Structure formats: C-alpha cells, structure tokens
Amino acid sequence: MSYIPNINDLFAILPAIILSGTAILLLIVQFLLPNKNEIAPLWVLTFFGLLASLFALWYSTQDPGYGKYFLSQVSLSPMTVWLNAIYLIAGIATLLVAPKALEQGKSLFPEFFPLLLFCITGMMFFTSGYDLIVIFVGLEILSLCLYILIGMARNSVFALESAMKYFLLGAFSSGFMLLGIAFLFGGSGTTNVDGALRGLFLKGFESNYSKIGFGLFLIGIFFKSALVPFHSWTPDVYEGAQTPITGFMASAGKASAMGLLMVLFQHIPSGKDGEVWKILVGAISLLSMTWGNLIALRQTNVKRILAYSSISHAGYICAGIACGANLEALYYLFLYAIMNLAAFSLVTYLEEGKRIITLDSLSQLSGTFPWTAFGLSLVFLSFAGFPPLAGFWAKLFLLQKIAESDSLFNRILLFGAVANSAVAFYYYMRITIHSYMKTELGVIASEPDIAKQPGIGIVAVVSLLVVSVGWLFLQPGLFL
C-alpha cells in the first residue's frame, strides 16, 4: 500500500487545490500592489479562481470519476459534487455582492478575498472528507475564516459581538465534535467514516463508545446547522455580521452542515438498528421547525426574520434526512441556498451600508423601488412555499417522500411540517404587506437615492429567475 498520492487522487481534489492555490497567490499579490487600497486585481484573481474551480469540479466527475481517493480519506460522489457546487455558486454570488457593500461599511480589506476562498476550501473537505480527521480539519478551516469574516467590520460593535459569540460557541461545538471523534475511534479502532459508524450497530461494550461518540459528533453538526436547541447564536450573528457575509453563511455555511449530516446518515441502516438515531434527528427537526417559526412571528428586523427562518428550514431539511429522503433534501438545500442569495443581495442593496432594514422601513417600497419590492415579495413567497415558486416544489417533493412511509413517526413529522408551513406563511407575507399595502412612507421609500450596484443586480436577477421558473428545469432526479 502506497501512501504517496497518485494523479487520480490529485484530480479528485483539484477544485480545492485551485481554490487554496489562488488564495495563497492572493496573499502574495496584495503585498506587491503599489496601491494597498486597490482591490480590482484581487477581485479578478478570485473570480477566475472560483470559475476554474467550478470547471475542475465538473471535470473531476469525468476523470477520475466518482469513488474514494487518498486511501479512502476523500469521497467523490454525486452528493458531494452538488454540495461543492453550492459552495462555489455562493462564493461567486458573494464576490459580486460583497465588495461594494463592505466598502460602504468601511470593512473591505484585501484579506477578504483569500478568506473567502479558504472558507470554501474548508467546506469542500468538510463534506467530501471520508475520514473524521479530514472532516474536522475542514470544519476548523471554514470556521476560522467565518470568525474573521464576521468580525471584519471593526468599527461596528455589533459585528465584533457577533464574531465573539460565534467564536466562543463554535469552539465549544468543535470540542464536542473532537471528543466525539475520540470516542468513535475508541469504539471502532478507526477514524474512517465507514468503520467508525459501523461500531454503532455492533453488540458489546465497545459499541457504547461509538454511540457516545456519534451523539457528541452530532451536537457539533446541530450547532453548525443552527438546529434547536443549539441555535441561540443564529439571530445575533445574522444581524451583526455584514449582510453579504450573512448571505454566504446562510447559503454555503448552512449547506455544508446539512450536507455532512446527509453524508453521515447514508451509513445509518433503515432497520431497527438505525431507528433511534433517525428518531433523534426527527425530533430535533420538529423542534427546529416549530421554534423557528413561532419566534419569527414576533420579529420586525428583516435579518432576524431570515435568521429564525433559517432555523425552521434547517428543520424541514433535517426531517427529510431522518426519513431517508436524501435526494429531496439535497434538492431543497440547493434551492434554499439560491433563495437566500436572492434575499440577502436585495437586503444588501437596500441597506447601502448604513440602514437597518425593518418591516416599517419597507413600507410603500413598491412606490419608489417597484422591482426591488417585487423581487423581495417573490423570494419571501418562495420561502413560504407559495406555488408555483421554487420553494413550493422543494417542500412538495420533500413532503411527498415523507408521506410515502407508513411509519407513525414519519406521519408526525409530516403533520408538523405542514402545520409549520402554514404558520410561516404569516410572517413571510408581512414583507409583501408592508411593501404594497401600507399607506405611510417607510425610511427607504422616502429616501429614493440608492446607488446602482451591477453585482447585486446580476445576483438578484439570476437568483430570482431560478426561484420563479427554475423548477421547470431543475428536478430532484438531476441531483443524484
């Protein structure tokens, strides 16, 4: 057995190699620029690095193809490829939206560009890793980058508070995951995902180590996914971070955590042995749906509404994972990421780096910014599952798959998801009501001088096209 990587191993992780190589190049180039405030060359390098990585991701499915590489430490499968595509699409969208918005908030630094690429690299290893150590290293890379990105607005006490809260709670969650890996290794003698999880379903004393370890490992994933009761950081971090960074977290960050849960639950058998873990995840999903939607009813800050909405949507995806609907959950996750990119790009545009967007500030938005009001209404109706928008089809396919089972627990999850969708419709509709039906002018409508931002326009238009008509071309069967 050779420990020296071969050419197929390197091609399997070529997208990550391109991203990390481009990030290192950016760290060098930023010191060679005569004008330290010049970000155009850095932007161009980052953009082409992301495009090259996206092309390499497609190429890796052809050569070397799906399989396990680096002595089964990295896995390339249709699921991991689609997850990596979500990260790269979110990265390109963030690159188009963020520079101008961060500049308005006086928090655009040259380090933003390599941090974005390193963060996506960490996400790739987080979900493509087939060894628990590789997964943990990916987690630490993405987490450290997010801590810094959130705290880049050094002149904002809210951003610094958000970064500190996310850092402290993230350190605890990483500790749980690392301790879980130690117990899994103690129960199985390996950190390979296959072998480590096999110990869950063995009899005897060693199996207890594996069960404790997997439970601790899941706590770390639940934190990253913002599932109840590990969700407390979410509203404050979403509100305090710069809005483009929040959008990146809500799309790519959420996809990485939920994606890892999907990958792991492919190893949980459907019989009696795996039932307890599926009930655990299903119960967490039901709590998340209910709590996220109920608390969102009381919110007036749009970013906090989106934060609690993200908790509830994580619950829907988690319910699909618990019921074995991985294909539908991945489809939901992809469309949910696109909806987040649309929502946060429009909020970024309206903020202009100086406003806090509340429901009252959106009053009569349609009179001054009719297209922006239409876009916001469209994406929030899609979040609510209003037909025929993408969010409706995502929920329909997921709930149909859950309904196929005769299991009582699956029926409970189905009822909970439908009931919560009805509750959520109220607070999503408030965006449309304030934009179109309020008589008094909001802050934004009374100050119509907002500078045009082509990057935000591109992201918003493309995302809204996917939300409105993308379901005609994107079906769950395309994903796996």
Short mmCIF file of N, CA and C in Angstrom, two decimals, residues 41-124:
data_model
loop_
_atom_site.label_atom_id
_atom_site.label_comp_id
_atom_site.label_asym_id
_atom_site.label_seq_id
_atom_site.Cartn_x
_atom_site.Cartn_y
_atom_site.Cartn_z
N PRO A 41 -7.45 43.96 -8.93
CA PRO A 41 -6.70 42.75 -9.30
C PRO A 41 -7.04 41.55 -8.41
N LEU A 42 -7.28 41.81 -7.14
CA LEU A 42 -7.63 40.73 -6.21
C LEU A 42 -9.00 40.16 -6.56
N TRP A 43 -9.92 41.04 -6.92
CA TRP A 43 -11.27 40.60 -7.30
C TRP A 43 -11.21 39.71 -8.54
N VAL A 44 -10.43 40.14 -9.53
CA VAL A 44 -10.34 39.39 -10.79
C VAL A 44 -9.72 38.02 -10.55
N LEU A 45 -8.63 37.97 -9.77
CA LEU A 45 -7.99 36.69 -9.47
C LEU A 45 -8.96 35.75 -8.74
N THR A 46 -9.69 36.30 -7.78
CA THR A 46 -10.66 35.49 -7.02
C THR A 46 -11.76 34.96 -7.92
N PHE A 47 -12.26 35.82 -8.80
CA PHE A 47 -13.35 35.42 -9.69
C PHE A 47 -12.90 34.28 -10.61
N PHE A 48 -11.73 34.43 -11.21
CA PHE A 48 -11.25 33.37 -12.11
C PHE A 48 -10.88 32.10 -11.34
N GLY A 49 -10.43 32.25 -10.10
CA GLY A 49 -10.16 31.08 -9.27
C GLY A 49 -11.43 30.29 -8.99
N LEU A 50 -12.53 30.99 -8.71
CA LEU A 50 -13.81 30.32 -8.45
C LEU A 50 -14.35 29.65 -9.72
N LEU A 51 -14.23 30.35 -10.86
CA LEU A 51 -14.69 29.75 -12.12
C LEU A 51 -13.86 28.52 -12.48
N ALA A 52 -12.54 28.61 -12.30
CA ALA A 52 -11.67 27.48 -12.60
C ALA A 52 -11.99 26.30 -11.69
N SER A 53 -12.29 26.58 -10.43
CA SER A 53 -12.64 25.51 -9.50
C SER A 53 -13.96 24.86 -9.88
N LEU A 54 -14.91 25.67 -10.34
CA LEU A 54 -16.20 25.13 -10.78
C LEU A 54 -16.03 24.23 -12.00
N PHE A 55 -15.16 24.64 -12.93
CA PHE A 55 -14.88 23.80 -14.09
C PHE A 55 -14.17 22.51 -13.66
N ALA A 56 -13.22 22.64 -12.74
CA ALA A 56 -12.49 21.46 -12.25
C ALA A 56 -13.42 20.50 -11.53
N LEU A 57 -14.43 21.04 -10.87
CA LEU A 57 -15.41 20.19 -10.18
C LEU A 57 -16.17 19.34 -11.20
N TRP A 58 -16.61 19.98 -12.29
CA TRP A 58 -17.27 19.22 -13.35
C TRP A 58 -16.33 18.20 -13.96
N TYR A 59 -15.08 18.60 -14.21
CA TYR A 59 -14.12 17.70 -14.84
C TYR A 59 -13.82 16.50 -13.95
N SER A 60 -13.80 16.70 -12.65
CA SER A 60 -13.48 15.59 -11.74
C SER A 60 -14.53 14.49 -11.78
N THR A 61 -15.76 14.84 -12.19
CA THR A 61 -16.78 13.79 -12.32
C THR A 61 -16.54 12.92 -13.55
N GLN A 62 -15.76 13.43 -14.51
CA GLN A 62 -15.43 12.66 -15.71
C GLN A 62 -14.12 11.89 -15.52
N ASP A 63 -13.15 12.58 -14.94
CA ASP A 63 -11.83 11.99 -14.74
C ASP A 63 -11.25 12.58 -13.45
N PRO A 64 -11.13 11.82 -12.38
CA PRO A 64 -11.13 10.36 -12.29
C PRO A 64 -12.50 9.72 -12.08
N GLY A 65 -13.56 10.52 -11.91
CA GLY A 65 -14.89 9.94 -11.69
C GLY A 65 -15.19 9.72 -10.22
N TYR A 66 -16.40 9.25 -9.95
CA TYR A 66 -16.83 9.05 -8.58
C TYR A 66 -16.06 7.89 -7.94
N GLY A 67 -15.83 8.03 -6.64
CA GLY A 67 -15.12 6.98 -5.91
C GLY A 67 -14.44 7.55 -4.68
N LYS A 68 -13.58 6.77 -4.07
CA LYS A 68 -12.84 7.18 -2.87
C LYS A 68 -11.36 7.27 -3.20
N TYR A 69 -10.73 8.33 -2.67
CA TYR A 69 -9.34 8.62 -3.01
C TYR A 69 -8.54 8.90 -1.74
N PHE A 70 -7.22 9.00 -1.91
CA PHE A 70 -6.32 9.20 -0.77
C PHE A 70 -6.56 8.11 0.29
N LEU A 71 -6.53 6.86 -0.16
CA LEU A 71 -6.73 5.71 0.73
C LEU A 71 -8.04 5.84 1.50
N SER A 72 -9.12 6.17 0.78
CA SER A 72 -10.48 6.30 1.33
C SER A 72 -10.60 7.42 2.36
N GLN A 73 -9.81 8.46 2.21
CA GLN A 73 -9.95 9.62 3.09
C GLN A 73 -10.78 10.73 2.48
N VAL A 74 -10.96 10.68 1.17
CA VAL A 74 -11.78 11.67 0.45
C VAL A 74 -12.74 10.92 -0.46
N SER A 75 -13.99 11.37 -0.47
CA SER A 75 -15.01 10.71 -1.29
C SER A 75 -15.53 11.69 -2.34
N LEU A 76 -15.68 11.20 -3.55
CA LEU A 76 -16.27 11.98 -4.63
C LEU A 76 -17.53 11.25 -5.07
N SER A 77 -18.69 11.86 -4.82
CA SER A 77 -19.97 11.25 -5.15
C SER A 77 -20.89 12.34 -5.71
N PRO A 78 -22.00 11.97 -6.34
CA PRO A 78 -22.93 12.99 -6.84
C PRO A 78 -23.36 13.97 -5.75
N MET A 79 -23.57 13.48 -4.53
CA MET A 79 -23.99 14.36 -3.44
C MET A 79 -22.90 15.37 -3.10
N THR A 80 -21.65 14.92 -2.94
CA THR A 80 -20.58 15.84 -2.57
C THR A 80 -20.29 16.83 -3.71
N VAL A 81 -20.45 16.38 -4.95
CA VAL A 81 -20.24 17.29 -6.08
C VAL A 81 -21.27 18.41 -6.08
N TRP A 82 -22.54 18.08 -5.84
CA TRP A 82 -23.58 19.11 -5.80
C TRP A 82 -23.39 20.05 -4.60
N LEU A 83 -22.96 19.50 -3.47
CA LEU A 83 -22.68 20.36 -2.32
C LEU A 83 -21.55 21.32 -2.63
N ASN A 84 -20.47 20.82 -3.25
CA ASN A 84 -19.36 21.69 -3.63
C ASN A 84 -19.81 22.75 -4.63
N ALA A 85 -20.74 22.38 -5.52
CA ALA A 85 -21.27 23.36 -6.48
C ALA A 85 -22.02 24.47 -5.75
N ILE A 86 -22.76 24.12 -4.71
CA ILE A 86 -23.47 25.15 -3.92
C ILE A 86 -22.48 26.12 -3.31
N TYR A 87 -21.37 25.61 -2.74
CA TYR A 87 -20.37 26.48 -2.12
C TYR A 87 -19.78 27.45 -3.15
N LEU A 88 -19.46 26.92 -4.33
CA LEU A 88 -18.83 27.76 -5.36
C LEU A 88 -19.81 28.79 -5.91
N ILE A 89 -21.06 28.40 -6.13
CA ILE A 89 -22.06 29.35 -6.60
C ILE A 89 -22.27 30.46 -5.56
N ALA A 90 -22.36 30.07 -4.29
CA ALA A 90 -22.50 31.05 -3.22
C ALA A 90 -21.27 31.96 -3.15
N GLY A 91 -20.08 31.39 -3.38
CA GLY A 91 -18.86 32.19 -3.38
C GLY A 91 -18.84 33.22 -4.50
N ILE A 92 -19.25 32.81 -5.70
CA ILE A 92 -19.30 33.74 -6.84
C ILE A 92 -20.32 34.85 -6.56
N ALA A 93 -21.48 34.48 -6.03
CA ALA A 93 -22.51 35.48 -5.72
C ALA A 93 -22.01 36.46 -4.65
N THR A 94 -21.35 35.94 -3.63
CA THR A 94 -20.81 36.80 -2.57
C THR A 94 -19.76 37.74 -3.13
N LEU A 95 -18.94 37.25 -4.05
CA LEU A 95 -17.91 38.09 -4.65
C LEU A 95 -18.53 39.23 -5.46
N LEU A 96 -19.66 38.98 -6.09
CA LEU A 96 -20.33 40.03 -6.85
C LEU A 96 -21.01 41.06 -5.96
N VAL A 97 -21.52 40.60 -4.82
CA VAL A 97 -22.31 41.47 -3.94
C VAL A 97 -21.45 42.20 -2.92
N ALA A 98 -20.45 41.50 -2.36
CA ALA A 98 -19.80 41.97 -1.13
C ALA A 98 -18.90 43.19 -1.26
N PRO A 99 -18.00 43.28 -2.27
CA PRO A 99 -17.00 44.37 -2.22
C PRO A 99 -17.60 45.76 -2.06
N LYS A 100 -18.60 46.10 -2.86
CA LYS A 100 -19.19 47.44 -2.76
C LYS A 100 -19.87 47.63 -1.41
N ALA A 101 -20.59 46.60 -0.96
CA ALA A 101 -21.30 46.71 0.33
C ALA A 101 -20.31 46.82 1.49
N LEU A 102 -19.24 46.04 1.46
CA LEU A 102 -18.23 46.12 2.52
C LEU A 102 -17.50 47.46 2.49
N GLU A 103 -17.30 47.99 1.29
CA GLU A 103 -16.67 49.30 1.16
C GLU A 103 -17.55 50.38 1.77
N GLN A 104 -18.86 50.27 1.55
CA GLN A 104 -19.79 51.24 2.16
C GLN A 104 -19.74 51.17 3.68
N GLY A 105 -19.54 49.96 4.22
CA GLY A 105 -19.44 49.79 5.66
C GLY A 105 -18.04 49.94 6.20
N LYS A 106 -17.10 50.40 5.34
CA LYS A 106 -15.69 50.62 5.72
C LYS A 106 -15.06 49.36 6.33
N SER A 107 -15.38 48.22 5.72
CA SER A 107 -14.84 46.96 6.24
C SER A 107 -14.31 46.07 5.12
N LEU A 108 -13.93 46.70 3.98
CA LEU A 108 -13.36 45.94 2.87
C LEU A 108 -11.85 45.94 3.00
N PHE A 109 -11.27 44.79 3.26
CA PHE A 109 -9.83 44.63 3.38
C PHE A 109 -9.36 43.62 2.34
N PRO A 110 -8.07 43.70 1.92
CA PRO A 110 -7.56 42.74 0.94
C PRO A 110 -7.68 41.29 1.39
N GLU A 111 -7.69 41.07 2.70
CA GLU A 111 -7.77 39.70 3.23
C GLU A 111 -9.12 39.04 2.97
N PHE A 112 -10.13 39.84 2.62
CA PHE A 112 -11.46 39.27 2.38
C PHE A 112 -11.42 38.20 1.30
N PHE A 113 -10.66 38.45 0.24
CA PHE A 113 -10.67 37.55 -0.92
C PHE A 113 -10.03 36.19 -0.62
N PRO A 114 -8.81 36.13 -0.04
CA PRO A 114 -8.29 34.79 0.30
C PRO A 114 -9.11 34.09 1.38
N LEU A 115 -9.68 34.85 2.31
CA LEU A 115 -10.51 34.23 3.35
C LEU A 115 -11.73 33.55 2.75
N LEU A 116 -12.33 34.19 1.76
CA LEU A 116 -13.49 33.59 1.09
C LEU A 116 -13.12 32.27 0.43
N LEU A 117 -11.97 32.25 -0.25
CA LEU A 117 -11.54 31.03 -0.94
C LEU A 117 -11.14 29.93 0.05
N PHE A 118 -10.43 30.30 1.11
CA PHE A 118 -10.05 29.30 2.11
C PHE A 118 -11.29 28.72 2.79
N CYS A 119 -12.31 29.57 3.01
CA CYS A 119 -13.54 29.11 3.65
C CYS A 119 -14.23 28.07 2.78
N ILE A 120 -14.32 28.31 1.48
CA ILE A 120 -14.94 27.34 0.58
C ILE A 120 -14.12 26.05 0.52
N THR A 121 -12.79 26.19 0.56
CA THR A 121 -11.93 25.00 0.59
C THR A 121 -12.23 24.14 1.81
N GLY A 122 -12.37 24.80 2.96
CA GLY A 122 -12.73 24.06 4.19
C GLY A 122 -14.06 23.36 4.06
N MET A 123 -15.04 24.04 3.45
CA MET A 123 -16.35 23.42 3.25
C MET A 123 -16.26 22.17 2.39
N MET A 124 -15.42 22.23 1.36
CA MET A 124 -15.26 21.08 0.47
C MET A 124 -14.73 19.87 1.23
#
